[in-house]
Coordinates of C-alpha atoms and ligand atoms in Angstrom, one line a residue:
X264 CA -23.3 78.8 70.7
X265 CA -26.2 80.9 72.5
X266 CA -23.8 82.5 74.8
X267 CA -21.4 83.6 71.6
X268 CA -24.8 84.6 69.9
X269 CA -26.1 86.5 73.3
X270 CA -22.5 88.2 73.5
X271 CA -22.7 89.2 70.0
X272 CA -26.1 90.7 70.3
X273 CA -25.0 92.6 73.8
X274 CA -22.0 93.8 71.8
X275 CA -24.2 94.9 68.6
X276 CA -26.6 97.2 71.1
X277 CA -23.8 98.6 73.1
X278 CA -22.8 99.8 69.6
X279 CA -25.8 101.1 68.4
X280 CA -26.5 102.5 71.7
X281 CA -23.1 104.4 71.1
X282 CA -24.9 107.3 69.3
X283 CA -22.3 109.5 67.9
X284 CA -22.5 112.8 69.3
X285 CA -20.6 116.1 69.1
X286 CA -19.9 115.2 65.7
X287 CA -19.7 118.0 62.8
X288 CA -23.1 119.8 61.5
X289 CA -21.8 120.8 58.4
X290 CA -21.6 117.8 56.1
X291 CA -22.6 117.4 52.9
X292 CA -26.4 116.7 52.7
X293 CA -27.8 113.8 51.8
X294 CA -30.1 116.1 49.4
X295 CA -26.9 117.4 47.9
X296 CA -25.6 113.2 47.2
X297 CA -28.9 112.7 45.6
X298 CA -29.2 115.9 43.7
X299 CA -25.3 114.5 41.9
X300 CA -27.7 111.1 41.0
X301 CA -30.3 112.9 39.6
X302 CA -27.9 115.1 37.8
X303 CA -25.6 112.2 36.7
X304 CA -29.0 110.2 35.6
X305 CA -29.4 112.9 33.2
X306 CA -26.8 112.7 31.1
X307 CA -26.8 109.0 31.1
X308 CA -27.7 107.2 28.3
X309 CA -30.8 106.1 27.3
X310 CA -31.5 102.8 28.7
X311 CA -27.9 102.0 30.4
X312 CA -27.0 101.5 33.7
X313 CA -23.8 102.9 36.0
X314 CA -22.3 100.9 38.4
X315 CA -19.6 102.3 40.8
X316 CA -17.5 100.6 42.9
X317 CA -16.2 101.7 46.6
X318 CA -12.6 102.3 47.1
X319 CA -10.3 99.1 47.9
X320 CA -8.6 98.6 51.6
X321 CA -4.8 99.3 51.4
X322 CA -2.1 97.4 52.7
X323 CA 0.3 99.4 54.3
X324 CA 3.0 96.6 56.4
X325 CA 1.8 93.5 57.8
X326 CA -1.4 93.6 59.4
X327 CA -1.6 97.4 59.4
X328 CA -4.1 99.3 56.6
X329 CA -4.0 102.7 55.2
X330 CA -6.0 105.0 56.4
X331 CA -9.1 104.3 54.4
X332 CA -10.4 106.9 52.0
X333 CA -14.0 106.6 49.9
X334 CA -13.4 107.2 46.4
X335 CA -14.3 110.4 45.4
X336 CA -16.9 109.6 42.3
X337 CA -18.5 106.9 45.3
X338 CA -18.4 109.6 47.9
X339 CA -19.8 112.4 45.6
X340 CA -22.8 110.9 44.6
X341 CA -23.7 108.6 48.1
X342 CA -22.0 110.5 51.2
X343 CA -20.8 106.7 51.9
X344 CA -17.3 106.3 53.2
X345 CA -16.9 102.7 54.4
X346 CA -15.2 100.4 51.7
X347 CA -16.6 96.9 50.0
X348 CA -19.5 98.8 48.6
X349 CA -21.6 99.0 45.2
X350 CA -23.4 101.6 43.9
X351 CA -25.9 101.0 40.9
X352 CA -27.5 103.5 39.4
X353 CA -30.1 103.3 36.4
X354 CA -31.0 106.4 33.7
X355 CA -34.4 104.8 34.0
X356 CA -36.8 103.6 36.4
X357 CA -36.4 99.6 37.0
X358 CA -39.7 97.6 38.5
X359 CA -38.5 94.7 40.9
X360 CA -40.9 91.0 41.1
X361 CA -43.1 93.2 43.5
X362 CA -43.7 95.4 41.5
X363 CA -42.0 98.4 43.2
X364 CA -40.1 101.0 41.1
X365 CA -36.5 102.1 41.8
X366 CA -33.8 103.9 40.1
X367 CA -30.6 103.3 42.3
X368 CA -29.1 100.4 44.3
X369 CA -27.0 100.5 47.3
X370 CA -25.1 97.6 48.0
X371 CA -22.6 98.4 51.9
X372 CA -20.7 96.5 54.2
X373 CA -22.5 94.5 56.4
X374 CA -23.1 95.2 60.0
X375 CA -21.0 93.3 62.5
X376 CA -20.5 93.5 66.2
X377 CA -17.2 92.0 66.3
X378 CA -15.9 94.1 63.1
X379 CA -17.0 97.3 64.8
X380 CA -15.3 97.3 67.8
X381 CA -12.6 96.8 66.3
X382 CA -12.5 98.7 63.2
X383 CA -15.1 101.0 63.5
X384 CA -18.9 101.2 63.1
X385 CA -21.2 100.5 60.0
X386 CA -23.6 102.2 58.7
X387 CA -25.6 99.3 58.0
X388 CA -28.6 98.9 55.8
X389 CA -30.5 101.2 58.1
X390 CA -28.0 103.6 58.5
X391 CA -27.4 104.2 54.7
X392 CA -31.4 104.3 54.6
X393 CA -31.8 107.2 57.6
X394 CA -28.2 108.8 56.8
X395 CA -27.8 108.9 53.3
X396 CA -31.6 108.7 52.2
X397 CA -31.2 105.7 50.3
X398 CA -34.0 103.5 49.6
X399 CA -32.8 100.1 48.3
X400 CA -30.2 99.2 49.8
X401 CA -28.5 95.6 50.6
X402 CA -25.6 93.8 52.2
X403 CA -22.7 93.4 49.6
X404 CA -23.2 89.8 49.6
X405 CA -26.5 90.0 48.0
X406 CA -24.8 92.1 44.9
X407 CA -22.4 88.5 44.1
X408 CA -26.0 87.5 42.5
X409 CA -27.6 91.0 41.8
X410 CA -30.4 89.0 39.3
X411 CA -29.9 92.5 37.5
X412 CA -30.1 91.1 34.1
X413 CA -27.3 93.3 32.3
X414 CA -27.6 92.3 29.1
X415 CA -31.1 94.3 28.9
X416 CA -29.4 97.4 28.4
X417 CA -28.0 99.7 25.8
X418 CA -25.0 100.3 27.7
X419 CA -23.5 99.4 31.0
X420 CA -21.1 102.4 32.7
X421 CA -18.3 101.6 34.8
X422 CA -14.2 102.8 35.5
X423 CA -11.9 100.3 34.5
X424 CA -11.4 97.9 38.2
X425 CA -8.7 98.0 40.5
X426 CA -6.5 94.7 40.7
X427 CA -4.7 95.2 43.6
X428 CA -6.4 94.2 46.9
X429 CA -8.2 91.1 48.1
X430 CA -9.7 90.3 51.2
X431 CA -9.6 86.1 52.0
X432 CA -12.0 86.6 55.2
X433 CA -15.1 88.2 53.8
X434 CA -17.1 86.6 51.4
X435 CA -18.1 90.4 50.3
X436 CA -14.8 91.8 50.3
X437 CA -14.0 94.8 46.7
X438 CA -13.0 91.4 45.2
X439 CA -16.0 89.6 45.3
X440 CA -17.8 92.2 44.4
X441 CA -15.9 93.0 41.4
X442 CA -15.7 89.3 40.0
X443 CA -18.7 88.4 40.3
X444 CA -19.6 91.8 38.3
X445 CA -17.4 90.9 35.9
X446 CA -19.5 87.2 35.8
X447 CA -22.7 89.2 36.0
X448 CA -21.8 91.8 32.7
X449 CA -19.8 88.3 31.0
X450 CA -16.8 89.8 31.3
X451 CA -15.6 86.6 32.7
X452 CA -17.3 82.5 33.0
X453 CA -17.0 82.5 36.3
X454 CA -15.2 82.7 39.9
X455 CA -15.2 80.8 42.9
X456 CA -15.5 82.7 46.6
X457 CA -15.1 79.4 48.8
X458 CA -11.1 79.4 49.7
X459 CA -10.5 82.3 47.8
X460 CA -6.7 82.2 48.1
X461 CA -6.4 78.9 45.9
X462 CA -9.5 78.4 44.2
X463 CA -10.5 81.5 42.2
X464 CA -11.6 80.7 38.6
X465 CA -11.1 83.6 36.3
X466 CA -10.8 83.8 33.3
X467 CA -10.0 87.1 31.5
X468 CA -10.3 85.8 28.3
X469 CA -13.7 84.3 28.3
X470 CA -15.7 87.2 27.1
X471 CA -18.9 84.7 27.1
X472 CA -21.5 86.7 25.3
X473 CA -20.0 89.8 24.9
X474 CA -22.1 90.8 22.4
X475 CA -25.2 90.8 24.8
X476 CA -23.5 93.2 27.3
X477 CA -22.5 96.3 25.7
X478 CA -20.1 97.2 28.1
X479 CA -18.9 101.0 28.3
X480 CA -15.9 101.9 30.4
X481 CA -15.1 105.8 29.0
X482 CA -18.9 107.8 28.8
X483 CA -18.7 107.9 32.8
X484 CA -15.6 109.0 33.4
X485 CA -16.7 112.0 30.9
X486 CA -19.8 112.5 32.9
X487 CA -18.4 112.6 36.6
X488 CA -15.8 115.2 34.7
X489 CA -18.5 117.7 33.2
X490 CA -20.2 117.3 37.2
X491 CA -17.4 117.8 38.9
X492 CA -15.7 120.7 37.4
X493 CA -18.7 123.3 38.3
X494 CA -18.7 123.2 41.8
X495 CA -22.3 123.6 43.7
X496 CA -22.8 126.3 46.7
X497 CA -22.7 123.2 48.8
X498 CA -19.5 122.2 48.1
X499 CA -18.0 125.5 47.6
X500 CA -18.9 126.2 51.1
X501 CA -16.6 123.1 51.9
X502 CA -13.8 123.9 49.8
X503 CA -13.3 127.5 50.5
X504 CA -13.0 125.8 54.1
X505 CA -9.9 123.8 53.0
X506 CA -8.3 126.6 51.3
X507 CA -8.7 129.0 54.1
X508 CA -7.5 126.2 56.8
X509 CA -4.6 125.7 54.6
X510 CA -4.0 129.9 54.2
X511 CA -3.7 130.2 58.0
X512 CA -1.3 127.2 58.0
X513 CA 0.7 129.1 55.9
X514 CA 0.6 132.1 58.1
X515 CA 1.5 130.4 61.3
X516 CA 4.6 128.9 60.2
X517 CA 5.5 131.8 58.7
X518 CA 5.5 133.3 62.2
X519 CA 6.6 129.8 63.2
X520 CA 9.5 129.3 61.2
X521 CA 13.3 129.4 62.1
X522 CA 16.7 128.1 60.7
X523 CA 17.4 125.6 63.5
X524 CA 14.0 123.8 62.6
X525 CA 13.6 120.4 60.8
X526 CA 11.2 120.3 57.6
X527 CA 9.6 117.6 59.0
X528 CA 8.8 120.5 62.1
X529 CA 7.2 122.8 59.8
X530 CA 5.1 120.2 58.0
X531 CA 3.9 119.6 61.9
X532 CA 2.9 123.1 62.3
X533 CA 0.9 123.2 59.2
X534 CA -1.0 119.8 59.9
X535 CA -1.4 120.7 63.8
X536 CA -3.4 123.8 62.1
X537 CA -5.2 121.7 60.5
X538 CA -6.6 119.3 62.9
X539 CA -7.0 122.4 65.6
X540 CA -9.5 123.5 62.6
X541 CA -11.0 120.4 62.1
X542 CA -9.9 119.0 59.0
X543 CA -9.4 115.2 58.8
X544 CA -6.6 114.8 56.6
X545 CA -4.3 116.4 54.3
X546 CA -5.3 116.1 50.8
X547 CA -2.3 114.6 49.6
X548 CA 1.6 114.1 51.4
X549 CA 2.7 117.5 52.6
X550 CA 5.8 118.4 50.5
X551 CA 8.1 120.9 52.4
X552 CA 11.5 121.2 50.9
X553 CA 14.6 123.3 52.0
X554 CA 17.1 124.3 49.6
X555 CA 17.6 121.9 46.7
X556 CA 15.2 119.6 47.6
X557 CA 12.4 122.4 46.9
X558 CA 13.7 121.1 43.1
X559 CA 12.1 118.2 43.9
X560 CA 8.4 118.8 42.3
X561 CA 6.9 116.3 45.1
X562 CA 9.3 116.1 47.5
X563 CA 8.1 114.3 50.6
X564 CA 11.0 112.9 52.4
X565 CA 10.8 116.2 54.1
X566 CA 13.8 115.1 56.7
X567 CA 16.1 117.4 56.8
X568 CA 16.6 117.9 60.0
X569 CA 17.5 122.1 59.8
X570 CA 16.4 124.5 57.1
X571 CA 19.0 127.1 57.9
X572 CA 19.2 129.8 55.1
X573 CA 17.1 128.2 52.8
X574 CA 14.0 129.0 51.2
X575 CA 11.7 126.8 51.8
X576 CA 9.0 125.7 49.1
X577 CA 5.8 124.6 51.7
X578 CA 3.1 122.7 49.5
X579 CA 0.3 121.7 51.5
X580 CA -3.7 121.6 51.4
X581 CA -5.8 120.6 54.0
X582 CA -9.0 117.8 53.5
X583 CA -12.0 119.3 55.1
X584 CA -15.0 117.0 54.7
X585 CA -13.9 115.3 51.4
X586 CA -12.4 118.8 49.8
X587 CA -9.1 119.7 49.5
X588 CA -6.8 122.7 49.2
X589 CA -3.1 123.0 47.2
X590 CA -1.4 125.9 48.5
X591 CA 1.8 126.6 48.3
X592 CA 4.4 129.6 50.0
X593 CA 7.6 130.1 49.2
X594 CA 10.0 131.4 52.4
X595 CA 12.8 132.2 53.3
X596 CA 14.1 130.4 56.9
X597 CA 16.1 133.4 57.9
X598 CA 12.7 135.7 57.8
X599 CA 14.2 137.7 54.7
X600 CA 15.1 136.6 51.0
X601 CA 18.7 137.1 49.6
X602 CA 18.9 139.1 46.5
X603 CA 18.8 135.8 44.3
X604 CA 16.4 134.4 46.1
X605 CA 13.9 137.5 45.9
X606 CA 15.1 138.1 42.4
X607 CA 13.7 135.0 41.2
X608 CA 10.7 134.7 44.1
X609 CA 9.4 138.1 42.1
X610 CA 9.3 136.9 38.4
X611 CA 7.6 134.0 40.0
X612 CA 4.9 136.3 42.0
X613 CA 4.5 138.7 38.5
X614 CA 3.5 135.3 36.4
X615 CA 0.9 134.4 39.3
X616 CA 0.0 137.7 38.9
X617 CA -0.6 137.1 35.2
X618 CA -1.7 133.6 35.6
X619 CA -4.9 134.8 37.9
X620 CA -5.5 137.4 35.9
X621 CA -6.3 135.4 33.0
X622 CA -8.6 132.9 35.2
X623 CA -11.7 134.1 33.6
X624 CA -14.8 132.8 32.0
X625 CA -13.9 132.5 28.3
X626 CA -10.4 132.3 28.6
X627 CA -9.2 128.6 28.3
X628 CA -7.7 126.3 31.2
X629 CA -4.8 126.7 29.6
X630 CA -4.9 130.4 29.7
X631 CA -2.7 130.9 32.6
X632 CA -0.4 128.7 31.9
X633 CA 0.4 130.8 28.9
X634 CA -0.1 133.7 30.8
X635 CA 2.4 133.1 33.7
X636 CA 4.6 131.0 31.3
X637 CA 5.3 134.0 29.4
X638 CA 6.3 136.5 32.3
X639 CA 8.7 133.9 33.7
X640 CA 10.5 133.2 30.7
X641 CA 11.3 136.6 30.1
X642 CA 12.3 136.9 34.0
X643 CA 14.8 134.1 33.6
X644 CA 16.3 135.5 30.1
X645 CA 16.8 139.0 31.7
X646 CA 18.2 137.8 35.0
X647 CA 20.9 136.2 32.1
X648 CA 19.5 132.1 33.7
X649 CA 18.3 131.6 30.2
X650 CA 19.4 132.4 26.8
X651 CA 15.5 132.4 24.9
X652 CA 12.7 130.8 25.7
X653 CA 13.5 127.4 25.0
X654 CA 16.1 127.3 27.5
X655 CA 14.2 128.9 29.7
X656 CA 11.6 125.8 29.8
X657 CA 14.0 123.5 31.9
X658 CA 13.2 125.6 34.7
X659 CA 9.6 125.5 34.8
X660 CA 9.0 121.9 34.5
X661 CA 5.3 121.3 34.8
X662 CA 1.8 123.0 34.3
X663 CA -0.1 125.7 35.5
X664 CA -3.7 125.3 37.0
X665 CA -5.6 122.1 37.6
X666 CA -9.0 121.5 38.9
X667 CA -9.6 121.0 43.2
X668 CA -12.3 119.4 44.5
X669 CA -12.6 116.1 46.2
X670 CA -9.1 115.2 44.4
X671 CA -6.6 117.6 44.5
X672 CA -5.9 117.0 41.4
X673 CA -9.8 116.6 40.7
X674 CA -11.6 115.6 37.3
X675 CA -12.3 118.0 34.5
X676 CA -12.7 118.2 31.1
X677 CA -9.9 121.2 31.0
X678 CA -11.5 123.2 28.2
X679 CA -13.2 126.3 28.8
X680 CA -13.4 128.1 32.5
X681 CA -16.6 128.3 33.6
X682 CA -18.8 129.9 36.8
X683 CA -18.1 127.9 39.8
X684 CA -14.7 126.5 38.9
X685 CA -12.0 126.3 41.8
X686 CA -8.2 125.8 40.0
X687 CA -5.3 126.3 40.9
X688 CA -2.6 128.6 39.8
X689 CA 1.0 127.5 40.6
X690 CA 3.6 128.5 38.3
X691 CA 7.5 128.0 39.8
X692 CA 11.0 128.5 39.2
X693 CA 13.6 125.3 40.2
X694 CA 17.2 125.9 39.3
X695 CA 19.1 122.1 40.1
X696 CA 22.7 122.3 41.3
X697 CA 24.4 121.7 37.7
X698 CA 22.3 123.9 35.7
X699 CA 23.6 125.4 33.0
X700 CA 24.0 128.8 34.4
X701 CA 25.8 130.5 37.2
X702 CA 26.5 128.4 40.2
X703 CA 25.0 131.6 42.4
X704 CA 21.4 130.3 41.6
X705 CA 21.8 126.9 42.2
X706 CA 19.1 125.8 44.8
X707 CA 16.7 128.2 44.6
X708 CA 13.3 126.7 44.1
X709 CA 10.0 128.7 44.1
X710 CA 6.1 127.8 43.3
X711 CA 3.7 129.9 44.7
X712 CA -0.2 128.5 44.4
X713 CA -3.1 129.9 45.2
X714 CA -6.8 128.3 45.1
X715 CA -8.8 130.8 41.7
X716 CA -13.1 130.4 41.8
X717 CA -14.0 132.0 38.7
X718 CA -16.6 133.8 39.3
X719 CA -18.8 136.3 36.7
X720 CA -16.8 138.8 38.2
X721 CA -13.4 137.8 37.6
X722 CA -11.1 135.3 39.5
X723 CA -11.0 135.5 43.4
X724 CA -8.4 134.0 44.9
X725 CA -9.5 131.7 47.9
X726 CA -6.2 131.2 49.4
X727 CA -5.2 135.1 49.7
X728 CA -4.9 135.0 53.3
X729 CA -1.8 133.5 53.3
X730 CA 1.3 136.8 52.3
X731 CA 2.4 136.4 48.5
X732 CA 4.2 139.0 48.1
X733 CA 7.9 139.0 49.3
X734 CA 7.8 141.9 51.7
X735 CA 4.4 140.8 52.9
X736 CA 6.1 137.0 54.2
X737 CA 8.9 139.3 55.1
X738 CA 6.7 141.2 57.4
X739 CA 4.1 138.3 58.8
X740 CA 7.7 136.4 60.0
X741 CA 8.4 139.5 62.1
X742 CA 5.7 138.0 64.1
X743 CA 6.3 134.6 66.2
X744 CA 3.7 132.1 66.9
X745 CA 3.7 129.9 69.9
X746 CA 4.5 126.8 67.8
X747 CA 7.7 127.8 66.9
X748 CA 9.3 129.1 70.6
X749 CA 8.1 126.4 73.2
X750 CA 10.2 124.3 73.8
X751 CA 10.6 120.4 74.6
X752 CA 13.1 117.9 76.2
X753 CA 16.3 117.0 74.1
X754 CA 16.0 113.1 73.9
X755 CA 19.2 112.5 72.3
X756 CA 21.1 113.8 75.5
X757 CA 22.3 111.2 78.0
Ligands
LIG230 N1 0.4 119.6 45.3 C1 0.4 119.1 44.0 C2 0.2 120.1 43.0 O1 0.4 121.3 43.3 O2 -0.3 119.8 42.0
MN231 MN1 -1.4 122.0 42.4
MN232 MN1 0.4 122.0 45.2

C-alpha cells in the first residue's frame, strides 16, 4: 500500500514538476472571466442564485471519447475547460459558518496522478485558484452535499440538464453532480452513487417541496444572450483571429485547388492552415461540397474523391481560443466559373452586398436577410429559375446572419444590432437536380459568408481577406500554393 502511495506521490510531482511552457500568451484573462460574473451578477435577480454545469464527456466508439469541449456559458464566465465541474454563482454576497463572505463557488475535477498521465493534467483546486483567480473553490465531490440551502432564495437559475452521459468510475462524474443537484433544489427524493449502474434512485416525479425551491430554468438563458451578443475588446481580439485564420484558408486553397483533388483534400488544406496558425479546432465539421452535394446545406461526408468542374461550396471557420469563424467561398475547381455558374455566383455576391450593407446599428437582425433576400429573388426571376418570388424561395432555403462567438451559431437575443456585434452574412443559391427549371442549372450551389462587426461606423467585414468577387477568386487561383503541387506516394498501386 505505501509503495502504491509513494508511486502515486512520485507520479503527482513529476506532473506538477511538468510546468507547461511555450504555451500561448494570448488567452483570455482571468480578469476578463470575472468581469462576465460580475456583469452576469448584475442582472441577476434579487436574491437568487445561478448554477452552471460543465460540459458532459462524449462517447464516441468503445472506449474512445470525443474530443472534449468546455461549454461555452461555463467557459465564458470561468476560463475552465476540464469537464465534471460546477459553477455557482450568487447575485448577493453569502457568509459561510466562519464567517467569511463569498459570491461564487467553484466546484472542478479532482486532481489525480494516475488520471493525468493518462488523460491529461488538472487544474486542481490550486490551479483554478492561481489560474483562473477563483477563491472558493472545491473538489466535485464536496458539491454532492453542497449544504447550500436552496430553498432560501427567490429564485434558483440553471439550463435545463443534459441526460446523456454517465460515468460508473467516478463518484463525481456530470451525473453525480447533476442528481444530487436535482436532490439539493428537490427536484428529485433522492439518488444513490454506490454501484451506480444498478442502484440509482430517481425519481422524476417526486417534486418533494417544490414550492420551497423556486426553480427558474429560462431568465439565464436570457441573461448569457444579452452578454454574449456585445462582444468585449477582449474577445473581439480573439475572434477577428478566427475569422482572419479562416480568410487565409480560403486563400490558400484557392491557390491550392485543382480538379483531380478529393473534397476531403481541400478540407485538409483549410484545417492544415489552421493548426500552422494555431487554432485548436474547427468550430464546427468542415463542410466542403462539389457539385450537387454543395445542395446539401451541411454537407460533411465531404468524400468525393475528385472535384473536377465543379464549384465547390467551402464552409469552414476556425476555433481560436474558444472563438470561432463561419466563412464560406464559393469556387470553381477548374480556376474559372461557367457562365451559369457565374451567373448565379453574382446575384448571390450582389445580395451579400445588400445584406452587409444593411448590417448597421438600428437596422434589425433580420435586416439583411430582407436585404439580400430581395436581390436574389429578383436574380433568380430574371435568369427565368423562378416565376415570382414565392418560387423563388425553394432556392434559398435558410436564413441570413446569426450571431459568432464561442458558438458558431452563438446566443443572442436577435433583435436590434448593436456596437460590438460579430454576425454573419451568408445568403446562397442551391438549385437540386429535379428542380423545376432548366436542367442547365442543376447543381449549382452557392453561399458566400463573411464575418460583419457592427461598428458606429458601419459594418466591417472581418473575413474580407478571402476574394468575393468572381474575377477576384478567378485571379488568386492563378496563383499555386505548395499544398496543392507536392506530391506523395500512390498507395493503391501494387
Ligand atoms: N456553418 C454553419 C452556418 O453557416 O451557419
Ligand atoms: Mn453561418
Ligand atoms: Mn457557415
Amino acid at each position: 500500500m505505501r509503495a502504491i502511495t509513494t508511486i502515486c506521490a512520485f507520479l503527482f510531482s513529476i506532473l506538477v514538476s511538468f510546468a507547461q511552457e511555450g504555451l500561448p500568451d494570448d488567452y483570455l484573462t482571468k480578469e476578463f472571466h470575472k468581469d462576465r460574473r460580475d456583469l452576469l451578477r448584475q442582472k441577476m435577480p434579487a436574491n437568487s442564485v445561478a448554477v452552471f454545469f460543465a460540459n458532459p464527456v462524449r462517447n464516441r466508439a468503445n472506449d474512445v471519447e470525443y474530443v472534449y469541449h468546455q461549454d461555452p456559458n461555463f467557459y465564458y464566465l470561468t476560463g475552465y475547460k476540464e469537464p465534471h465541474a460546477v459553477l455557482v454563482i450568487f447575485s448577493d454576497e453569502q457568509t459561510n459558518a466562519e464567517g467569511k463572505s463569498y459570491k461564487e463557488l467553484l466546484y472542478v475535477q479532482q486532481r489525480n496522478a494516475r488520471a493525468e498521465q493518462w488523460t491529461g493534467r488538472r487544474l486542481g483546486i490550486e490551479g483554478a485558484k492561481t489560474q483562473l483567480g477563483f477563491d472558493m473553490v472545491f473538489n466535485g465531490s464536496s458539491f454532492l452535499d453542497s449544504g447550500i440551502d436552496f430553498t432560501t432564495f427567490d429564485k434558483v437559475l440553471y439550463f435545463d440538464f443534459f441526460d446523456d452521459y454517465r460515468n460508473t468510475r467516478s463518484k463525481a462524474d456530470l451525473f453525480d453532480l447533476i442528481q444530487s443537484f436535482k436532490v439539493q433544489i428537490k427536484l428529485i427524493n433522492n439518488y444513490t452513487i454506490e454501484n451506480q449502474t444498478d442502484d440509482i434512485e430517481t425519481d422524476a416525479t417526486a417534486n418533494v417541496e417544490a414550492e420551497t425551491v423556486k426553480r427558474d430554468t429560462r431568465t439565464l438563458r436570457t441573461i448569457m444572450a444579452q452578454m454574449r451578443e456585445i462582444k468585449t475588446a477582449d474577445e473581439l481580439i480573439l475572434l477577428k483571429k478566427a475569422v482572419r485564420i479562416s480568410a487565409m484558408g480560403q486563400r490558400e486553397i484557392m491557390k491550392a485547388m485543382h480538379p483531380g483533388m478529393s473534397e476531403t483534400e481541400v478540407q485538409g488544406v483549410h484545417e492544415y492552415i489552421y493548426k500552422k496558425y494555431g487554432s485548436e479546432y474547427e468550430g464546427y465539421p468542415s463542410i466542403v461540397g462539389a457539385g450537387h452535394n454543395g445542395c446539401v446545406l451541411h454537407y460533411i461526408e465531404n468524400n468525393k474523391t475528385k472535384l473536377e468542374d465543379d464549384l465547390v461550396l467551402m464552409d469552414l471557420g476556425a476555433e481560436y481560443h474558444g472563438y470561432t469563424a463561419d466563412v464560406t467561398r464559393t469556387i470553381p475547381a477548374s480556376g474559372k466559373f461557367s457562365k451559369e455558374q457565374k451567373a448565379i455566383y453574382d446575384v448571390v455576391y450582389e445580395a451579400q452586398e445588400a445584406g452587409i450593407k444593411a448590417t448597421v446599428i438600428g437596422n434589425t437582425l433580420q435586416s439583411p436577410d430582407t436585404a439580400a433576400r430581395a436581390v436574389i429573388y429578383q436574380g433568380l426571376i430574371d435568369l427565368g429559375i423562378a416565376k415570382n418570388r414565392s418560387e423563388a424561395r425553394q432556392y434559398f432555403p435558410h436564413g441570413t446572419s446569426h450571431h459568432i462567438g464561442l458558438d458558431v451559431h452563438d446566443p443572442g437575443m436577435y433583435e436590434n444590432l448593436e456596437e460590438n456585434m460579430v454576425i454573419t452574412v451568408e445568403p446562397g443559391i442551391y438549385i437540386p437536380e429535379g428542380s423545376d427549371c432548366d436542367p442547365k442549372w442543376y447543381g449549382i450551389a452557392v453561399r458566400i459568408e463573411d464575418d460583419i462587426l457592427v461598428t458606429k461606423n458601419g459594418p466591417v467585414n472581418l473575413s474580407a481577406e478571402a476574394p468575393r468577387k468572381s474575377d477576384e477568386i478567378e485571379k488568386l487561383m492563378k496563383e499555386t500554393s505548395v499544398l496543392g503541387e507536392f506530391k506523395l506516394p500512390n498507395l493503391d498501386e501494387d
